[in-house]
Short mmCIF file of C-alpha atoms in Angstrom, two decimals:
data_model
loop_
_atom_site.label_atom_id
_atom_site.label_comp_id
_atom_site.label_asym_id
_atom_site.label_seq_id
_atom_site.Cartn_x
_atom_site.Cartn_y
_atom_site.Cartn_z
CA UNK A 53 53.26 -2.11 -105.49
CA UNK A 54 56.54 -0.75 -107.06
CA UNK A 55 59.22 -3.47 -107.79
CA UNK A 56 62.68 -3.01 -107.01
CA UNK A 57 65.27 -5.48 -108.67
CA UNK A 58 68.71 -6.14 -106.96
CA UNK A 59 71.42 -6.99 -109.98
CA UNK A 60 74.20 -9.07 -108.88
CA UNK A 61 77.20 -11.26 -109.67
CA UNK A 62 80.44 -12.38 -108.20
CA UNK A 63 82.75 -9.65 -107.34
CA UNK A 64 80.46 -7.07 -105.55
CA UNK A 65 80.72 -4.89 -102.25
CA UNK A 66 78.75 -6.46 -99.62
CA UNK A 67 78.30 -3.29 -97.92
CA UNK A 68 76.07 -1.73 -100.72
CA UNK A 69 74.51 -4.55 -101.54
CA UNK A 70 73.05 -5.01 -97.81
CA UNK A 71 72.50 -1.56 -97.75
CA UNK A 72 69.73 -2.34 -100.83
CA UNK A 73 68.55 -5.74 -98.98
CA UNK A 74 67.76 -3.29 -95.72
CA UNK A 75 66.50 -0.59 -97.52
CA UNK A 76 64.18 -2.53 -99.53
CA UNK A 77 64.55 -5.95 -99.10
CA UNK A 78 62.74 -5.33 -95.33
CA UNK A 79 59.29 -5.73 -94.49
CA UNK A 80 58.24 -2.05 -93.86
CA UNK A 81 54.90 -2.88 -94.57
CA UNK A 82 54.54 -1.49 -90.93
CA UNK A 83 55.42 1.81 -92.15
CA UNK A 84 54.65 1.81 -96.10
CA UNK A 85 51.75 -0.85 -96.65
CA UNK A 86 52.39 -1.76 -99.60
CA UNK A 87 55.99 -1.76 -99.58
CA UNK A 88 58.40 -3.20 -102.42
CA UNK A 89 58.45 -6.09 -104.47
CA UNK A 90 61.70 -7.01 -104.08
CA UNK A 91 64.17 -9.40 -105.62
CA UNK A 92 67.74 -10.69 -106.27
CA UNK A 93 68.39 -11.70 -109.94
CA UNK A 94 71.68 -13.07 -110.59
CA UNK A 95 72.74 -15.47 -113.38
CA UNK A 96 73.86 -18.31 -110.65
CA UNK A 97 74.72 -18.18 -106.96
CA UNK A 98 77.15 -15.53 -106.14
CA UNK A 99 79.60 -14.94 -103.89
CA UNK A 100 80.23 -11.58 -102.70
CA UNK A 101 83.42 -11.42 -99.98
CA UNK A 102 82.83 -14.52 -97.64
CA UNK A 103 79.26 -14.08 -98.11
CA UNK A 104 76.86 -16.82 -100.92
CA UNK A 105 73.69 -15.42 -101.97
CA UNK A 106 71.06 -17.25 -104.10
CA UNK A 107 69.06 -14.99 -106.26
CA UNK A 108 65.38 -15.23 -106.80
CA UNK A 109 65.29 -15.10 -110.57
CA UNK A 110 67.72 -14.94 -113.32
CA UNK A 111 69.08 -11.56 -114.96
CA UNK A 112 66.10 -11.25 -117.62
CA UNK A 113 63.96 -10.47 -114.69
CA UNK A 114 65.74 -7.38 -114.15
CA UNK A 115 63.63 -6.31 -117.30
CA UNK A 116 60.49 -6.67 -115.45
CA UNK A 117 61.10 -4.25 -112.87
CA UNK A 118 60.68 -0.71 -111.61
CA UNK A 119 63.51 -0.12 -110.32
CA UNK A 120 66.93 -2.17 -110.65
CA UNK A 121 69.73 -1.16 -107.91
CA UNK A 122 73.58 -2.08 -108.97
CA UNK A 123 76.10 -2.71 -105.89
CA UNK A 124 79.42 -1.55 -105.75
CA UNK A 125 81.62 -3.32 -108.36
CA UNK A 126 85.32 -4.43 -106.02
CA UNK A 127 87.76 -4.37 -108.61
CA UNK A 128 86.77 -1.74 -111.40
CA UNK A 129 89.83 -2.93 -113.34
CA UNK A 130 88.32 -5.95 -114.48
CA UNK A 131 84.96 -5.85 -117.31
CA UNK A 132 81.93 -6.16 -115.68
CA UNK A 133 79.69 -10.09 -116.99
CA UNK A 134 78.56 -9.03 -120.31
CA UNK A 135 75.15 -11.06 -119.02
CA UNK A 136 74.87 -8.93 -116.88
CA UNK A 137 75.33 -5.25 -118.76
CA UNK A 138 73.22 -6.53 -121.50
CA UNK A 139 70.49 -7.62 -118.67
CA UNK A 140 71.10 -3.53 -117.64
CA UNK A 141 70.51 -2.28 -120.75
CA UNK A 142 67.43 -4.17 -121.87
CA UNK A 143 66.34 -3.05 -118.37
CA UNK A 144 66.75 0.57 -119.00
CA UNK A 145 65.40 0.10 -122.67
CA UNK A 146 62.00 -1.11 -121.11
CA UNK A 147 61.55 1.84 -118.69
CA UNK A 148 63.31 0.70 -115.55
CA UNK A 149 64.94 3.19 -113.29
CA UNK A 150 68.20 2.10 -112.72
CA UNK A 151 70.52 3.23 -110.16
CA UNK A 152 74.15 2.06 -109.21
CA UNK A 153 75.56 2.74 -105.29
CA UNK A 154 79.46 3.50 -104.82
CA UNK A 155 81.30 1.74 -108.03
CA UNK A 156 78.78 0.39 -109.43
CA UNK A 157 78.70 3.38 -111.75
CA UNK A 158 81.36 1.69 -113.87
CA UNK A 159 78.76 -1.08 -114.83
CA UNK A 160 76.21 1.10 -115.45
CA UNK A 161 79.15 3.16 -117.88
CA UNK A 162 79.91 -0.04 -119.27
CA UNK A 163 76.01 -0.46 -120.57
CA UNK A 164 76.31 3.12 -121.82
CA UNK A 165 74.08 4.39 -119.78
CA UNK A 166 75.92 7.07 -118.04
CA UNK A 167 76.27 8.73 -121.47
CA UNK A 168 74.94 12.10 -121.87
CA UNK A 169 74.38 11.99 -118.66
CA UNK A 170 76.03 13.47 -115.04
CA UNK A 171 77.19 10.83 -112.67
CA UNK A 172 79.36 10.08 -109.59
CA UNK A 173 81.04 7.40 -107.79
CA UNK A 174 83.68 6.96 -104.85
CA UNK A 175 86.00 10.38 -105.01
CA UNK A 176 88.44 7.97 -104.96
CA UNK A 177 87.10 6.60 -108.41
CA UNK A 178 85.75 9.36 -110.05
CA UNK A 179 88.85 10.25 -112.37
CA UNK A 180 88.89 6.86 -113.61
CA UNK A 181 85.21 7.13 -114.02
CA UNK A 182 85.66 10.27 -116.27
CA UNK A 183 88.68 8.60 -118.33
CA UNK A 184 86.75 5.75 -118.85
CA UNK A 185 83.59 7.18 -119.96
CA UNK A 186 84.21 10.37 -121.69
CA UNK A 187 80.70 10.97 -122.54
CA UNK A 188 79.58 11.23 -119.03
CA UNK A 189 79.82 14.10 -117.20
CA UNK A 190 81.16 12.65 -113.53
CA UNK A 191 80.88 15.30 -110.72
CA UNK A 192 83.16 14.23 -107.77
CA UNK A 193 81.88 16.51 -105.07
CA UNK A 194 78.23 15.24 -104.74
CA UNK A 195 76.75 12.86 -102.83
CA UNK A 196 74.26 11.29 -105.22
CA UNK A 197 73.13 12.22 -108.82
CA UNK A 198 69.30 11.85 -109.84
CA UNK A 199 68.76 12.27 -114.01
CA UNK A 200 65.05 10.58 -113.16
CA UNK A 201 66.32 7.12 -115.10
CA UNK A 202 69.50 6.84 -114.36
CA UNK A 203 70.98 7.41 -110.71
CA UNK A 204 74.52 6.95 -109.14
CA UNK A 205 75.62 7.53 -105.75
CA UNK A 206 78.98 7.96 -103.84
CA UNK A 207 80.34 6.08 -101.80
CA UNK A 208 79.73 3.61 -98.46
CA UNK A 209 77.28 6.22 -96.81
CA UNK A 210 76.08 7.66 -99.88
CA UNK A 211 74.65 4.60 -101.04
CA UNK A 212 72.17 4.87 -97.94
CA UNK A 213 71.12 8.28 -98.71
CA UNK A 214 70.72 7.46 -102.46
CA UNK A 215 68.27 4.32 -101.66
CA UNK A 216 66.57 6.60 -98.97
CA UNK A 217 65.96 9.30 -101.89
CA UNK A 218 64.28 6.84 -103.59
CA UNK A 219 62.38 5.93 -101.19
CA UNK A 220 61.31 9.32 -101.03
CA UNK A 221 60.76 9.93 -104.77
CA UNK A 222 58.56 6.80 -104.46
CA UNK A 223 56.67 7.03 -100.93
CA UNK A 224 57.01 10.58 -99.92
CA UNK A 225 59.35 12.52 -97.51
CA UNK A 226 57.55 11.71 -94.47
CA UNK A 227 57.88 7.96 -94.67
CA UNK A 228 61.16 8.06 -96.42
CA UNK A 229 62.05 9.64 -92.87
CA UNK A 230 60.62 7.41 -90.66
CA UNK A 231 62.73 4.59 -92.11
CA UNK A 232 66.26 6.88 -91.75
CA UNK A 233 64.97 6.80 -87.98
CA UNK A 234 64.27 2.72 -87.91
CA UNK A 235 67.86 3.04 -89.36
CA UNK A 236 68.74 5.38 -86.91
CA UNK A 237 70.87 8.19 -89.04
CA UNK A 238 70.34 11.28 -90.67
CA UNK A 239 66.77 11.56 -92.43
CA UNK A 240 67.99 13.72 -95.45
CA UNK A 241 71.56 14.24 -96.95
CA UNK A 242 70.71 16.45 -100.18
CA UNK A 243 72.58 15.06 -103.18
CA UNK A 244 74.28 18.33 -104.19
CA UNK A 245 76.39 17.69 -100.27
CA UNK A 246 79.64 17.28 -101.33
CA UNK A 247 81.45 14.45 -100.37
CA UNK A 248 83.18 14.43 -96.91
CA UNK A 249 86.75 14.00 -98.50
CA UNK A 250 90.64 14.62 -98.45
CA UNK A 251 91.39 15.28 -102.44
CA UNK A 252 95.03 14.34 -102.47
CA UNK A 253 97.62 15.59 -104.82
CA UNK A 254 98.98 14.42 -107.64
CA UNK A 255 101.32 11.97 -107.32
CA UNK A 256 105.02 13.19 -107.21
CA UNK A 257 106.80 12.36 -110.45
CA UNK A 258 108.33 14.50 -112.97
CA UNK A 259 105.67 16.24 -114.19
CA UNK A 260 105.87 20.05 -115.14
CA UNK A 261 104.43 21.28 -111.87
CA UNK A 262 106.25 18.82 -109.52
CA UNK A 263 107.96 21.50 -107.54
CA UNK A 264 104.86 24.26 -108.19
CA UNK A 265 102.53 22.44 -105.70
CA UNK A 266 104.98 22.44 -102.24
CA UNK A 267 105.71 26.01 -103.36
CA UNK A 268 102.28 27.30 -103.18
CA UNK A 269 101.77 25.04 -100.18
CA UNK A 270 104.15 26.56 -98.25
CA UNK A 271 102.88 30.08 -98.85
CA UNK A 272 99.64 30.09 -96.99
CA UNK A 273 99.70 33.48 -96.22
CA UNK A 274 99.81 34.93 -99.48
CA UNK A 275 97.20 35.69 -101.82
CA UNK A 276 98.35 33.67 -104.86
CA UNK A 277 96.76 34.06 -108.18
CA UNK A 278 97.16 31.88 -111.53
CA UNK A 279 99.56 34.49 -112.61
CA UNK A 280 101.75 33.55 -109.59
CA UNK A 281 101.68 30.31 -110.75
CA UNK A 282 102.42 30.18 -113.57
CA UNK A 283 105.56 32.56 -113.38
CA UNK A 284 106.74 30.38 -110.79
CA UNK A 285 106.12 27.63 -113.45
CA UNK A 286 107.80 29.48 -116.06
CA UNK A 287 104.86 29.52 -118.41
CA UNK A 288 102.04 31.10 -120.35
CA UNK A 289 98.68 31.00 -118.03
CA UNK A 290 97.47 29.08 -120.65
CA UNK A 291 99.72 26.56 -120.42
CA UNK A 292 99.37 26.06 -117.14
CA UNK A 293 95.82 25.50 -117.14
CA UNK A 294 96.07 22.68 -119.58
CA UNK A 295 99.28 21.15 -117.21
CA UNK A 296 96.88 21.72 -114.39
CA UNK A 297 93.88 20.04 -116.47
CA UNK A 298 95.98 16.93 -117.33
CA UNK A 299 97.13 16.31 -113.75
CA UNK A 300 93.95 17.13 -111.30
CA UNK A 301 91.06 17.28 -113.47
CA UNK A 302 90.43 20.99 -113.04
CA UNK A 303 91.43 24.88 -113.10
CA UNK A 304 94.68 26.45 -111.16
CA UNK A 305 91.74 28.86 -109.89
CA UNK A 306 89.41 25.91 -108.54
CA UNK A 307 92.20 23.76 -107.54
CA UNK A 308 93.41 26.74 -105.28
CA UNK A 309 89.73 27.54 -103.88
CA UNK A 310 89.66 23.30 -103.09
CA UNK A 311 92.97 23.28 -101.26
CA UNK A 312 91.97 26.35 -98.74
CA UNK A 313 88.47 24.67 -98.14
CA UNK A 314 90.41 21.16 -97.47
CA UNK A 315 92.51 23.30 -95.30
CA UNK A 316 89.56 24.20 -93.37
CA UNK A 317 88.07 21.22 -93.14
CA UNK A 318 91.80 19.42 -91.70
CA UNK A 319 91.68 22.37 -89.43
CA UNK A 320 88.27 22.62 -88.22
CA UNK A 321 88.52 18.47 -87.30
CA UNK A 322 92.05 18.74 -85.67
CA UNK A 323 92.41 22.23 -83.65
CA UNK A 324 90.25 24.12 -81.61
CA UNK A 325 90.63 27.46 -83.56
CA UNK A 326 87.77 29.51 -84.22
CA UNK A 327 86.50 30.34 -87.23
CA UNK A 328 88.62 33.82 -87.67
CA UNK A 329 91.52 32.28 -86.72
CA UNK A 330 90.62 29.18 -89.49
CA UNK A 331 89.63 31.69 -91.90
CA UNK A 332 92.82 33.68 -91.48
CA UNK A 333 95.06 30.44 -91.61
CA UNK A 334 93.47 29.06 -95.07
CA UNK A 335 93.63 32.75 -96.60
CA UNK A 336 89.96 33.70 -96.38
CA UNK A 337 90.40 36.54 -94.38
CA UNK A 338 87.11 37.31 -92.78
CA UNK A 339 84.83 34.39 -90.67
CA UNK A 340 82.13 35.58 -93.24
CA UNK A 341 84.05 35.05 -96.16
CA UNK A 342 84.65 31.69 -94.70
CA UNK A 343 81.17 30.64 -93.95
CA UNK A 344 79.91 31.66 -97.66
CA UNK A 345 82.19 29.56 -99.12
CA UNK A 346 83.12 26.48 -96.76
CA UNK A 347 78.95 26.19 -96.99
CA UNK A 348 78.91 26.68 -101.02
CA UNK A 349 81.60 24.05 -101.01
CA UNK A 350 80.62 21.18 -98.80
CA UNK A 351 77.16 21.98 -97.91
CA UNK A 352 76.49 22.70 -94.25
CA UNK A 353 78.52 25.41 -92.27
CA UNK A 354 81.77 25.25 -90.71
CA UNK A 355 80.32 24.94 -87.07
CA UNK A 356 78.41 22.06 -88.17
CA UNK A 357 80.91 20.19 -90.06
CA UNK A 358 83.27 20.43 -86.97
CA UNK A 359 80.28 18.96 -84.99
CA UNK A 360 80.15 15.95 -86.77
CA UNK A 361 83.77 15.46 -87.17
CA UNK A 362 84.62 16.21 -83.88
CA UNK A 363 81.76 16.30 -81.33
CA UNK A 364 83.10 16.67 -78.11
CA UNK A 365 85.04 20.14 -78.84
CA UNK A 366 87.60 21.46 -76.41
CA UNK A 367 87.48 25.12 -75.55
CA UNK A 368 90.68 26.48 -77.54
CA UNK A 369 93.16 27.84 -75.79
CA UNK A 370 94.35 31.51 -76.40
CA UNK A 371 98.47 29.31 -76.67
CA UNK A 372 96.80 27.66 -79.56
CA UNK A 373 95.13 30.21 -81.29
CA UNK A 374 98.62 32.04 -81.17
CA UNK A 375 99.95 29.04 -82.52
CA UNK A 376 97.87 28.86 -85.83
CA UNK A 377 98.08 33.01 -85.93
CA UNK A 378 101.98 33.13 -86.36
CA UNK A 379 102.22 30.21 -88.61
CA UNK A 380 100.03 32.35 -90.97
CA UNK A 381 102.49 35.45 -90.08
CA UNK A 382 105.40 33.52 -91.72
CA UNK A 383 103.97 31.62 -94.06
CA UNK A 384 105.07 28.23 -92.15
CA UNK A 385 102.98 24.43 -92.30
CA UNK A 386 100.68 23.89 -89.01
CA UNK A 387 102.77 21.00 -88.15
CA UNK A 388 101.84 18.15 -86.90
CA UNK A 389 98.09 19.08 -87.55
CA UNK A 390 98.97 19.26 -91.86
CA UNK A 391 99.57 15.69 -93.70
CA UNK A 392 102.87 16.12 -95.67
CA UNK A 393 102.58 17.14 -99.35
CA UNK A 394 102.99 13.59 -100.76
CA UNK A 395 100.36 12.90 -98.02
CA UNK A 396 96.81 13.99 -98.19
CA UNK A 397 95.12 17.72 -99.42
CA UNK A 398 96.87 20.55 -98.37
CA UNK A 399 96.27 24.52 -98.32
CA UNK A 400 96.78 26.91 -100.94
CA UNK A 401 95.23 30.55 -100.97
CA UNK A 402 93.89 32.84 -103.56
CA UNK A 403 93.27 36.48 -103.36
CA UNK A 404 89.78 37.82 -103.29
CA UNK A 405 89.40 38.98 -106.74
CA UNK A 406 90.87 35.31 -108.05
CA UNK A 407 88.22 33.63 -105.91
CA UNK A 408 84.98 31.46 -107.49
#
């Protein structure tokens, strides 16, 4: 019977933790006979939001088990118990698999164990993640990460489909699908999905490219490359790339592809434009060229993402469609469906030659 350990202390996110307690705290034995071993180990009673838990054993248990699942951690400001991260590591040192859900990644990074190693967290977190732990490699745009020892999930929903992995790794596909039904959601989210998100920009403030990112905003239909930027920067291409490094993480080339896939996404969830008119409006130019990328990008097509986002779908009108068409013509915002720049992701396009 494989053992699963739930780690906790004061300060955690109930909702991952009682995603772990469900998961594999449950008596499946119904489905999976025999199930888990499970347990809480904690140094004390915790409280986690209005909720007091007892654990079942102190934190040198963890080191006795298969499998040791980390919550979310609430305020990743503050240094995880050092009880506990030394409980972690000796964990890990004697063979556990250990795997953190949502923010717990930043008390697995404080253990060291997410060096050498890829990782993610909330894509709200996952900069901070990356500063913090410079070792790691942290991929925002996935779901979960699996390096066999050492796992990490996203966030909220992620969580579920990184505990329902295991489940799989552990008891098989077929099983591991029969409990996403008991649950009643999806049966598989592959960890490579990217994360349903809105990556904002960069907060105003006098940085070198404070006035850069409205003015490729507001150009939608024009094929921009780095070179455009970084004349309208007034600097080397070089240069820009390490302003653009410093400020977002990533490449003038990738941070363009990101913006006309957000785009997409903003526009497939709030109009009823096809997908020419969509892939017209974000710069793609062809429904094709749309599809291969929006589905390298996020993972599932556009049709299906706008299912999920919005399931009951008018029929678009051929007013609308006009609508989104001649903002494109003159380059204009798609007000009031686009968040103002201080506000969310916005579009930006890149010609086909520039593109990933």
């Amino acid at each position: 019977m494989p053992s699963v350990a739930l780690a906790v202390t004061d300060g955690m996110l109930h909702y991952e933790l009682s995603v772990a307690l469900e998961v594999f705290g449950a008596d499946l034995t119904h489905i999976v006979d025999p199930w888990y071993d499970f347990s809480v180990c904690g140094s004390g009673p915790v409280h986690v939001d209005r909720f007091r838990l007892e654990p079942d054993h102190g934190l040198d248990q963890l080191a006795h088990a298969d499998t040791v699942i980390v919550p979310g951690w609430a305020d990743t400001n503050r240094e995880p118990p050092t009880d506990l991260v030394q409980a972690l590591r000796a964990a890990h040192e004697a063979g556990a698999r250990v795997a953190s859900l949502c923010t717990g990644a930043f008390i697995l990074g404080a253990a060291g164990l997410l060096d050498g190693r890829r990782a993610t967290t909330h894509w709200a977190h996952t900069r901070e993640l990356a500063r913090r732990h410079p070792a790691a490699t942290v991929d925002p745009d996935v779901l979960y990460v699996d390096n066999g020892d050492v796992l990490t999930s996203a966030g909220k929903a992620a969580a579920m489909d990184l505990c329902l992995h295991l489940v799989r790794l552990d008891h098989g596909a077929a099983n591991a699908n029969k409990i996403a039904r008991r649950l009643v959601i999806p049966p598989h989210r592959d960890g490579g999905q990217a994360q349903f998100i809105a990556t904002p920009l960069p907060e105003p403030g006098n940085h070198p490219l404070g006035e850069l990112f409205p003015w490729a905003l507001e150009r939608l239909d024009q094929p921009l490359t780095v070179e455009d930027l970084a004349r309208r920067a007034r600097m080397s291409s070089r240069h820009l790339a390490r302003h653009f490094k410093h400020l977002t993480g990533t490449t003038p080339l990738q941070w363009l592809h990101t913006q006309r896939i957000r785009h997409a996404q903003e526009l497939l969830e709030t109009t009823n434009a096809t997908v020419d008119t969509i892939a017209a409006a974000t710069g793609m130019g062809t429904a094709t060229t749309l599809r291969r990328h929006f589905h390298r990008s996020v993972g599932v097509p556009p049709d299906t993402y706008r299912r999920t986002f919005r399931p009951q779908e008018p029929v678009p009108s051929a007013h609308h469609e006009a609508d989104i068409s001649r903002s494109v013509a003159i380059g204009g915002q798609l007000t009031p469906h686009l968040p103002a720049a201080d506000g969310g992701f916005q579009p930006a396009t890149v010609s086909e030659g520039e593109r990933p």
